[in-house]
Coordinates of C-alpha atoms and ligand atoms in Angstrom, one line a residue:
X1 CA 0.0 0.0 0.0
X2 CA 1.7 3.5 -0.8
X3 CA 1.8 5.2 2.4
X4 CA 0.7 8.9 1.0
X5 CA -2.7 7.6 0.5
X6 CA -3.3 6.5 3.7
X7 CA -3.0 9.7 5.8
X8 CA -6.0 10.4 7.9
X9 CA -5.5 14.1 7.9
X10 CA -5.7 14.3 4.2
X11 CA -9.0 12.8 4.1
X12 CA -12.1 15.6 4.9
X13 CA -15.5 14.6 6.1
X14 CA -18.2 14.2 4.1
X15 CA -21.0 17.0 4.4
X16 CA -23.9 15.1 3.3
X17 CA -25.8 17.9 2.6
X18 CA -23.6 19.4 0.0
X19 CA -23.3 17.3 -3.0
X20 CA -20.7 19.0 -4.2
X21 CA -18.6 22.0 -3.4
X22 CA -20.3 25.5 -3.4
X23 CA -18.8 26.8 -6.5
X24 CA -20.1 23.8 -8.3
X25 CA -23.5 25.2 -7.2
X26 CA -22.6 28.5 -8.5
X27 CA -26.1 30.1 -10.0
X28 CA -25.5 31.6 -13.5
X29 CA -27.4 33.1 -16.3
X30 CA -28.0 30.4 -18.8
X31 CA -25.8 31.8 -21.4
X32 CA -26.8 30.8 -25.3
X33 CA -26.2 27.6 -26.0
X34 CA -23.1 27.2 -28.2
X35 CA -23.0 25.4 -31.8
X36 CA -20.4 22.9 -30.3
X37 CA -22.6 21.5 -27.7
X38 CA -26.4 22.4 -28.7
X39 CA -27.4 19.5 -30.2
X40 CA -26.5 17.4 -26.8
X41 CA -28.3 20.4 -24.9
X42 CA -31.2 19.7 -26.9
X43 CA -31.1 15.9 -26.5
X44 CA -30.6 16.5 -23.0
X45 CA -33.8 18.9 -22.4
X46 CA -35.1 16.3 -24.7
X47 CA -34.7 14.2 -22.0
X48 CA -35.2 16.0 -19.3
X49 CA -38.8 17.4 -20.5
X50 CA -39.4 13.9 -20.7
X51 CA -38.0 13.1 -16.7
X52 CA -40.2 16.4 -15.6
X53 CA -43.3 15.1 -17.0
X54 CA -42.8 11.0 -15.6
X55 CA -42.3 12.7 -12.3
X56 CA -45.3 15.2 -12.1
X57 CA -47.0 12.2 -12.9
X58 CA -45.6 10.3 -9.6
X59 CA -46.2 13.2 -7.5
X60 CA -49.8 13.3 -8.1
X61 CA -50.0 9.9 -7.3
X62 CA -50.1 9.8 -3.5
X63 CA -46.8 6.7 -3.6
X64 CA -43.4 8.1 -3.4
X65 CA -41.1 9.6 -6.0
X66 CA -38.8 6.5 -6.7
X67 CA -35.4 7.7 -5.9
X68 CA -33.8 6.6 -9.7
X69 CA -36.1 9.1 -10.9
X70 CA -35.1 11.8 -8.4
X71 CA -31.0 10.3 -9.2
X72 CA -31.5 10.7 -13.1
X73 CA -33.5 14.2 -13.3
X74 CA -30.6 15.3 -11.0
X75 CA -28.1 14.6 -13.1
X76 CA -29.9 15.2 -16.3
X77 CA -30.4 18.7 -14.5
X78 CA -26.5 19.2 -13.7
X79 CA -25.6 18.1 -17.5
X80 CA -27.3 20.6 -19.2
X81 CA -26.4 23.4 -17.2
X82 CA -22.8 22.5 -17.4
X83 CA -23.2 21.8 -21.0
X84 CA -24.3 25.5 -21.4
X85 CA -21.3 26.4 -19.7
X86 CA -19.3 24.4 -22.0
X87 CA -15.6 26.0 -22.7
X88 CA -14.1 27.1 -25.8
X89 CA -11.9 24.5 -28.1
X90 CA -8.5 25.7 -27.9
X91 CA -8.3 26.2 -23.8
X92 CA -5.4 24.7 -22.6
X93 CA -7.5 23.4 -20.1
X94 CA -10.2 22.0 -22.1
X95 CA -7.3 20.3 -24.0
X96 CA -5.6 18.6 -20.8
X97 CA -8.8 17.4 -19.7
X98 CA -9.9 15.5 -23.2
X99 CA -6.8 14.4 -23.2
X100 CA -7.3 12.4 -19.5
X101 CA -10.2 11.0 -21.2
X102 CA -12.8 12.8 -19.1
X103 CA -15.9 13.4 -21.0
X104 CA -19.0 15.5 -21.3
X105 CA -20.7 17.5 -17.8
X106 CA -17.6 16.2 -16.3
X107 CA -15.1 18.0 -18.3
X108 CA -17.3 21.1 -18.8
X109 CA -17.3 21.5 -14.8
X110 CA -13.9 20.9 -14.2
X111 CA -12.6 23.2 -16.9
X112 CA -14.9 26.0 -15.3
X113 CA -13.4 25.2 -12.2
X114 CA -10.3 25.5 -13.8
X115 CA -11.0 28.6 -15.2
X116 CA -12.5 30.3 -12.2
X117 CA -9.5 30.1 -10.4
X118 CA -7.8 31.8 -13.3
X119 CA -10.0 35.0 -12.8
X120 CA -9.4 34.6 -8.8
X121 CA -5.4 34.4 -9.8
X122 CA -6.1 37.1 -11.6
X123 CA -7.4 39.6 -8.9
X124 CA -5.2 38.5 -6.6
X125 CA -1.9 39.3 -8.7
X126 CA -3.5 43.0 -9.2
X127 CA -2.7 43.0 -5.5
X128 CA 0.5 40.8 -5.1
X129 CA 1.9 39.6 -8.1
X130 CA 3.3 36.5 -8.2
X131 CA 3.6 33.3 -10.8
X132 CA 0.4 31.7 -11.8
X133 CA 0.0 28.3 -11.4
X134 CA 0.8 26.0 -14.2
X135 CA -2.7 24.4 -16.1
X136 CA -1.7 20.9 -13.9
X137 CA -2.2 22.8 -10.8
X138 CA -5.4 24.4 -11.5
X139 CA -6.6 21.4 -12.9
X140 CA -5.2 19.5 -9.5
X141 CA -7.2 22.0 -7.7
X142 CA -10.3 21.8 -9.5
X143 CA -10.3 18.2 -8.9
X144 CA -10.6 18.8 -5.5
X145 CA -13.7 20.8 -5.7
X146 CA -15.4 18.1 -8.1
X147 CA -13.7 15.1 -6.5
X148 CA -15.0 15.4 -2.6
X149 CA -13.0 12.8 -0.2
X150 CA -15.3 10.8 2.6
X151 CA -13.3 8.8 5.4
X152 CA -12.8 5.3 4.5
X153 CA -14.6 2.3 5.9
X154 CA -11.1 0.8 6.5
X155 CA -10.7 3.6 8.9
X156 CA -14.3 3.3 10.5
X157 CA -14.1 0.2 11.0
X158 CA -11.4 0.3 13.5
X159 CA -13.5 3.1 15.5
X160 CA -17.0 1.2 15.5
X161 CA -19.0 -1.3 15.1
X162 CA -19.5 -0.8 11.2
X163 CA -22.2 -2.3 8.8
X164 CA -19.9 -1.9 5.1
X165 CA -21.5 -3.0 1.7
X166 CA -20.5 -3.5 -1.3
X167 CA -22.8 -2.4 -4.6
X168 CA -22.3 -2.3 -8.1
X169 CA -21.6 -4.1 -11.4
X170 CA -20.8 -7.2 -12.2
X171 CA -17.2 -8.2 -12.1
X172 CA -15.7 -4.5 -10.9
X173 CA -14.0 -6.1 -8.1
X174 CA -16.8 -6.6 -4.9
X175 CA -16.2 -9.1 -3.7
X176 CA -12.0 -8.7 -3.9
X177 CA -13.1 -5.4 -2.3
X178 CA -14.9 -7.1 0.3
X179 CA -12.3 -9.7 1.2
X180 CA -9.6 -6.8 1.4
X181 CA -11.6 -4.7 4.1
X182 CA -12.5 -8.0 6.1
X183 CA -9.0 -8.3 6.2
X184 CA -8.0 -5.2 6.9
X185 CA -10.4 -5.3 10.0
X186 CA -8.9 -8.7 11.4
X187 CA -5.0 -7.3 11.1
X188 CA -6.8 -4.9 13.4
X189 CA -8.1 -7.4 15.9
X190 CA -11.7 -6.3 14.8
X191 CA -14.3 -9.2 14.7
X192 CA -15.5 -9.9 11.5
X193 CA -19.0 -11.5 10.0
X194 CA -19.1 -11.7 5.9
X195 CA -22.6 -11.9 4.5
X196 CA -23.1 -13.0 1.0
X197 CA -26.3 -12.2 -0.9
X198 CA -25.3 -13.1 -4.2
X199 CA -27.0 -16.3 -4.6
X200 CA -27.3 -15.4 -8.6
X201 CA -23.5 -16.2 -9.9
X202 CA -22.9 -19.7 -9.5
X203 CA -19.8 -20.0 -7.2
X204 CA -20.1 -16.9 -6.1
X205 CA -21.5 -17.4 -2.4
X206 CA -18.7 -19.8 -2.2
X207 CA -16.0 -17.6 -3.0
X208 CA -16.7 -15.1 0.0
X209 CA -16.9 -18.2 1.6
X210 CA -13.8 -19.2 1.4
X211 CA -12.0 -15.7 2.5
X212 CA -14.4 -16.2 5.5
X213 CA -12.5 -19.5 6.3
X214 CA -9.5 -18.2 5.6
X215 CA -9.6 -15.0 7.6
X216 CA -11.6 -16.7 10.5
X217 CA -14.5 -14.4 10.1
X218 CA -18.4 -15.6 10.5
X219 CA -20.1 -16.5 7.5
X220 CA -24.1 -15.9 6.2
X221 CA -26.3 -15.9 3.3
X222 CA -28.7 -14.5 2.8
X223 CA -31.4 -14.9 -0.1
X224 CA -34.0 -12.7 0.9
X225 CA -34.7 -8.7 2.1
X226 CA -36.1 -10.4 5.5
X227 CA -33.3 -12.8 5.7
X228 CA -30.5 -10.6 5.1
X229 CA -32.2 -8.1 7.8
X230 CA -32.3 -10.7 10.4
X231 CA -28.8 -11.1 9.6
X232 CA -27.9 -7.6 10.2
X233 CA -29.8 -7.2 13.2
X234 CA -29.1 -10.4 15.3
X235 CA -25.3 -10.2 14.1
X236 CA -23.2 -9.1 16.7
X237 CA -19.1 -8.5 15.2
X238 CA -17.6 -5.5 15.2
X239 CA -17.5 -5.2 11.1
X240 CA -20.3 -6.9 9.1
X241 CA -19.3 -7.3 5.4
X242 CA -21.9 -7.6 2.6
X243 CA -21.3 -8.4 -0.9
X244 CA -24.2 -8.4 -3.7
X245 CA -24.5 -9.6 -6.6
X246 CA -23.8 -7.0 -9.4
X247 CA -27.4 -6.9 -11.3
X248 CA -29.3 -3.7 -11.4
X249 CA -31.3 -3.6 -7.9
X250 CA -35.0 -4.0 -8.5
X251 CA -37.3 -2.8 -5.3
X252 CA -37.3 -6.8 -4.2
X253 CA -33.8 -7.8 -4.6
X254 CA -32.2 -8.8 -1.5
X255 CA -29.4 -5.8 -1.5
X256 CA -32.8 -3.5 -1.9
X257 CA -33.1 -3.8 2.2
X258 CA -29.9 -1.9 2.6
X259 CA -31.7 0.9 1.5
X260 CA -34.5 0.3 3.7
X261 CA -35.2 2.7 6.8
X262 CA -35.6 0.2 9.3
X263 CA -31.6 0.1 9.0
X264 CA -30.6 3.2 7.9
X265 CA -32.7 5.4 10.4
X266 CA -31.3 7.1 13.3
X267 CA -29.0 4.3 14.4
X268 CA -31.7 1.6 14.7
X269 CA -28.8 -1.0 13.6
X270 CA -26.3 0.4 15.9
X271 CA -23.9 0.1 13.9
X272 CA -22.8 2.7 11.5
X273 CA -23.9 1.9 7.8
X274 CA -21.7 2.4 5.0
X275 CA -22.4 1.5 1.4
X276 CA -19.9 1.5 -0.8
X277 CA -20.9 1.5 -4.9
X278 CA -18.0 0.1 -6.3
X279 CA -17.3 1.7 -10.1
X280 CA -14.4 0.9 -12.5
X281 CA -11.5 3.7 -12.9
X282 CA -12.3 3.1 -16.7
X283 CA -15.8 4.3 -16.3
X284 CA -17.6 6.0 -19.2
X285 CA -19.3 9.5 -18.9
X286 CA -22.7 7.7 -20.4
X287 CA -22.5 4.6 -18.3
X288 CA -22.1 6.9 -14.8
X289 CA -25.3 7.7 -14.9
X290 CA -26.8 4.2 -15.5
X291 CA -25.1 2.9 -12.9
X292 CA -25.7 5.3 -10.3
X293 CA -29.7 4.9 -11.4
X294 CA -28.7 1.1 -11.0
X295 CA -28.0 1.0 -7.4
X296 CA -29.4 4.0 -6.2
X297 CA -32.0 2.3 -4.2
X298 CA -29.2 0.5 -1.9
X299 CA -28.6 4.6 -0.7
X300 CA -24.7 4.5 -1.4
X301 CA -22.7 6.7 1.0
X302 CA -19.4 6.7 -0.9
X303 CA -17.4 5.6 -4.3
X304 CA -14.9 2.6 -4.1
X305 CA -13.0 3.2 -7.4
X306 CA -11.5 0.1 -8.8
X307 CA -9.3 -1.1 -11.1
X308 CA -7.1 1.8 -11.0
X309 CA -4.0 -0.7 -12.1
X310 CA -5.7 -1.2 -15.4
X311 CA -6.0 2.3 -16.8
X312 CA -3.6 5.5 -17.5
X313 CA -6.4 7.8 -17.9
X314 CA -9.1 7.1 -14.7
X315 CA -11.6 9.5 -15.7
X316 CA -14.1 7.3 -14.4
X317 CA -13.1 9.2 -11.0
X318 CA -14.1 12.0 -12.4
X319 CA -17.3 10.7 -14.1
X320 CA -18.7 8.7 -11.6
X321 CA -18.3 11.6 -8.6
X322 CA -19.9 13.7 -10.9
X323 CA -22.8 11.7 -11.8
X324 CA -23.7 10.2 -8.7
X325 CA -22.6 13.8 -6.2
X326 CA -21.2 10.8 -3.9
X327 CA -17.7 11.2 -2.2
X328 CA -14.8 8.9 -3.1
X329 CA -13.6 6.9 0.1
X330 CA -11.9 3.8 -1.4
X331 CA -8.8 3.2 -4.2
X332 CA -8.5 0.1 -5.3
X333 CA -5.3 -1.0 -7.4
X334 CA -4.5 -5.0 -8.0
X335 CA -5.9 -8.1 -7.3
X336 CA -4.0 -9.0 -4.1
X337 CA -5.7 -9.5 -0.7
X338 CA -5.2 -7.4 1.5
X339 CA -2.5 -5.5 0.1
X340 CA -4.0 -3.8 -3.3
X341 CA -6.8 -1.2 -1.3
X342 CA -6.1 2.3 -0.1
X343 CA -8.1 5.0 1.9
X344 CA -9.1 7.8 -0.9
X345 CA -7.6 11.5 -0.1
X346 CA -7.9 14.5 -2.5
X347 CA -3.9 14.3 -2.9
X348 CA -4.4 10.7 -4.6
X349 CA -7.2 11.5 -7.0
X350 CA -5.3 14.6 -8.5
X351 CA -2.4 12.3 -8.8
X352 CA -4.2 10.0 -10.7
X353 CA -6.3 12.4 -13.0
X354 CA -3.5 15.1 -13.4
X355 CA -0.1 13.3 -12.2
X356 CA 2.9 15.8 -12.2
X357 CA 4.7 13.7 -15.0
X358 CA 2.0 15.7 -17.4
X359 CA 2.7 18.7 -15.7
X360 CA 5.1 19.5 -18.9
X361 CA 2.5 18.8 -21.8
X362 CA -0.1 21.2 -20.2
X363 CA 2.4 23.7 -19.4
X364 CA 1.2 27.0 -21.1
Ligands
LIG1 N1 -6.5 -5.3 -11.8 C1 -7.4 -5.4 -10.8 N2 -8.3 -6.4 -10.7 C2 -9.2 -6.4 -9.7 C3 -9.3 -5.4 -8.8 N3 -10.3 -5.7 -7.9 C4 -10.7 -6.9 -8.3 N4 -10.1 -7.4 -9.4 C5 -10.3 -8.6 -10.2 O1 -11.5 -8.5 -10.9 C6 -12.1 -9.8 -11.0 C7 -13.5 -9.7 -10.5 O2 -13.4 -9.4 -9.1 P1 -14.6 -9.8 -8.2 O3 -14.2 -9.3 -6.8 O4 -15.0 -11.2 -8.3 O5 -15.7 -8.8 -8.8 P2 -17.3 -8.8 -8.4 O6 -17.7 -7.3 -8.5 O7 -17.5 -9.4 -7.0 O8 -17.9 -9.7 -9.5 P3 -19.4 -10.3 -9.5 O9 -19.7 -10.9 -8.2 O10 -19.4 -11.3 -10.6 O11 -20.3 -9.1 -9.8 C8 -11.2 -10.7 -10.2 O12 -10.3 -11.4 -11.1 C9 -10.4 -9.8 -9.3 O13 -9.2 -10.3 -8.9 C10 -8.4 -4.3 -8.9 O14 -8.4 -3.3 -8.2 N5 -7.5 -4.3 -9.9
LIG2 MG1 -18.7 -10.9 -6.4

């Protein structure tokens, strides 16, 4: 594990609240929309017309707006107005950031970032001159204000007792995930209970089983919303583990409970509840939103980013925080267990979207 990522100080907490930093927020006249991106604003309002209308239809019926609804027409909501804001070909900015492989609302928020604190750069050398920062460095600090940081399970877990789960889609590295906490937690003479619900992939309730065995931690499965609550509430280790299965959750999957009140709600578990959704660092801007809408009703509290050993250009970091508003709290990098996981800090992700090696190419 490479000891800069793992500093407690450099991780912030999570305001839950705030999706994203205030000057994401930022209100601003719509400007017109530019040739360059108006045919995707007019897809996306397209769209969005469409979301507005499906959802004043489920608010006049007296059931609850379902929360992939409320996810999509959020983001659909945050892609158009960045779109609008899109910045001109030819920024150096812009440039660097196509050239990470970060796409669409993404890349038109961070390059506003970007550019915002040009303008504050500018004001304050009126008063103190002094060198502006390269285009790596604002892009580095624009990260930070896209890219929120939330304290890593691997750290609550040693304060608590912790419920953590895993969500997301098939094959992105759950259950390796899992196994690397669980371990984690034992090396810190935590108790440990694993709980599998994936009853769906043959094999697959066997192989958490078999890091149970090997890491002396209890072992469950559960195949049903009631079972898997039972599970949770009669279970008494210090860190309970549960991995799912990585199909899109429908209201009466199993993993569909996590979501559920009777859990999450002031405390009733007494345990402090932390889902993780687990995305690949190779994530597309187009598939971010799918899967947030995907797992949405499991209430994720944080991003596990993945795969991180398979890509140069991680812009799935950037696409996933954007789409979903959730904070990153987990890097994952390589298959070994324990060794390949690391606590998220905002150093970490600008290192991996804008390392300092580039620093040279985007160079004004
Ligand atoms: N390179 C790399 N491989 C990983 C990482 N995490 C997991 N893997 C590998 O990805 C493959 C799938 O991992 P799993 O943990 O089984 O993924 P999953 O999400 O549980 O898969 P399903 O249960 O089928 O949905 C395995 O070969 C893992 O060793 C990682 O960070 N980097
Ligand atoms: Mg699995």
């Amino acid at each position: 594990m490479n000891p800069r990522y793992v500093s407690r100080e450099s991780v912030s907490k999570p305001k839950p609240e705030a999706l994203f930093a205030a000057e994401v927020y930022r209100d601003e006249e719509e400007p017109e929309p530019r040739d360059a991106a108006s045919e995707e604003i007019a897809r996306l309002r397209t769209e969005l017309r469409g979301e507005a209308r499906a959802l004043r239809v489920a608010l006049s019926r007296p059931a609850k707006v379902p929360a992939e609804l409320l996810a999509e027409l959020a983001t659909l909501r945050a892609e158009v107005s960045e779109l609008l804001a899109a910045p001109k070909r030819g920024d150096a900015a812009a440039a660097a950031i196509r050239a990470r492989g970060i796409e669409g609302a993404a890349a038109s928020t961070l390059a506003r970032l970007a550019k915002e604190s040009d303008k504050a750069n500018g004001r304050d050398k009126a008063s103190a001159p002094k060198r502006s920062p390269s285009t790596n460095a604002r892009l580095r600090a624009a990260c930070a204000s896209l890219v929120r940081v939330a304290p890593s399970p691997q750290a609550l877990a040693n304060e608590g007792r912790t419920l953590i789960a895993l969500v997301g889609p098939a094959g992105v590295g759950k259950t390796t995930t899992a196994a690397k906490l669980a371990a984690h937690a034992r090396m810190a003479r935590r108790s440990v209970a694993l709980v599998s619900c994936d009853g769906f992939r043959v094999g697959a309730m066997d192989q958490l089983g078999k890091y149970a065995e090997l890491m002396d931690a209890r072992f469950h499965t559960a195949t049903s919303g009631d079972e898997l609550a039972e599970i949770l509430r009669s279970e008494d280790a210090d860190v309970v583990i549960v991995d799912t299965s990585g199909r899109a959750v429908e209201p009466d999957a199993t993993e569909a409970r996590l979501g559920a009140a009777e859990l999450r709600s002031g405390g009733r578990l007494g345990r402090r509840v932390e889902v993780l959704l687990c995305v690949p660092a190779s994530l597309r801007a187009a598939d971010a939103a799918r899967v947030h809408r995907d797992f949405v009703a499991t209430r994720p509290t944080a991003l596990a980013i993945t795969k991180l050993d398979e890509t140069d250009a991680p812009a799935g970091i950037a696409h996933a925080a954007f789409a979903t508003r959730l904070p990153v709290s987990t890097l994952t990098a390589g298959q070994r267990v324990p060794e390949d996981i690391a606590e998220a800090s905002a150093e970490a992700i600008a290192d991996y979207l804008f390392p300092a090696a580039i620093e040279a190419k985007t160079d004004r």
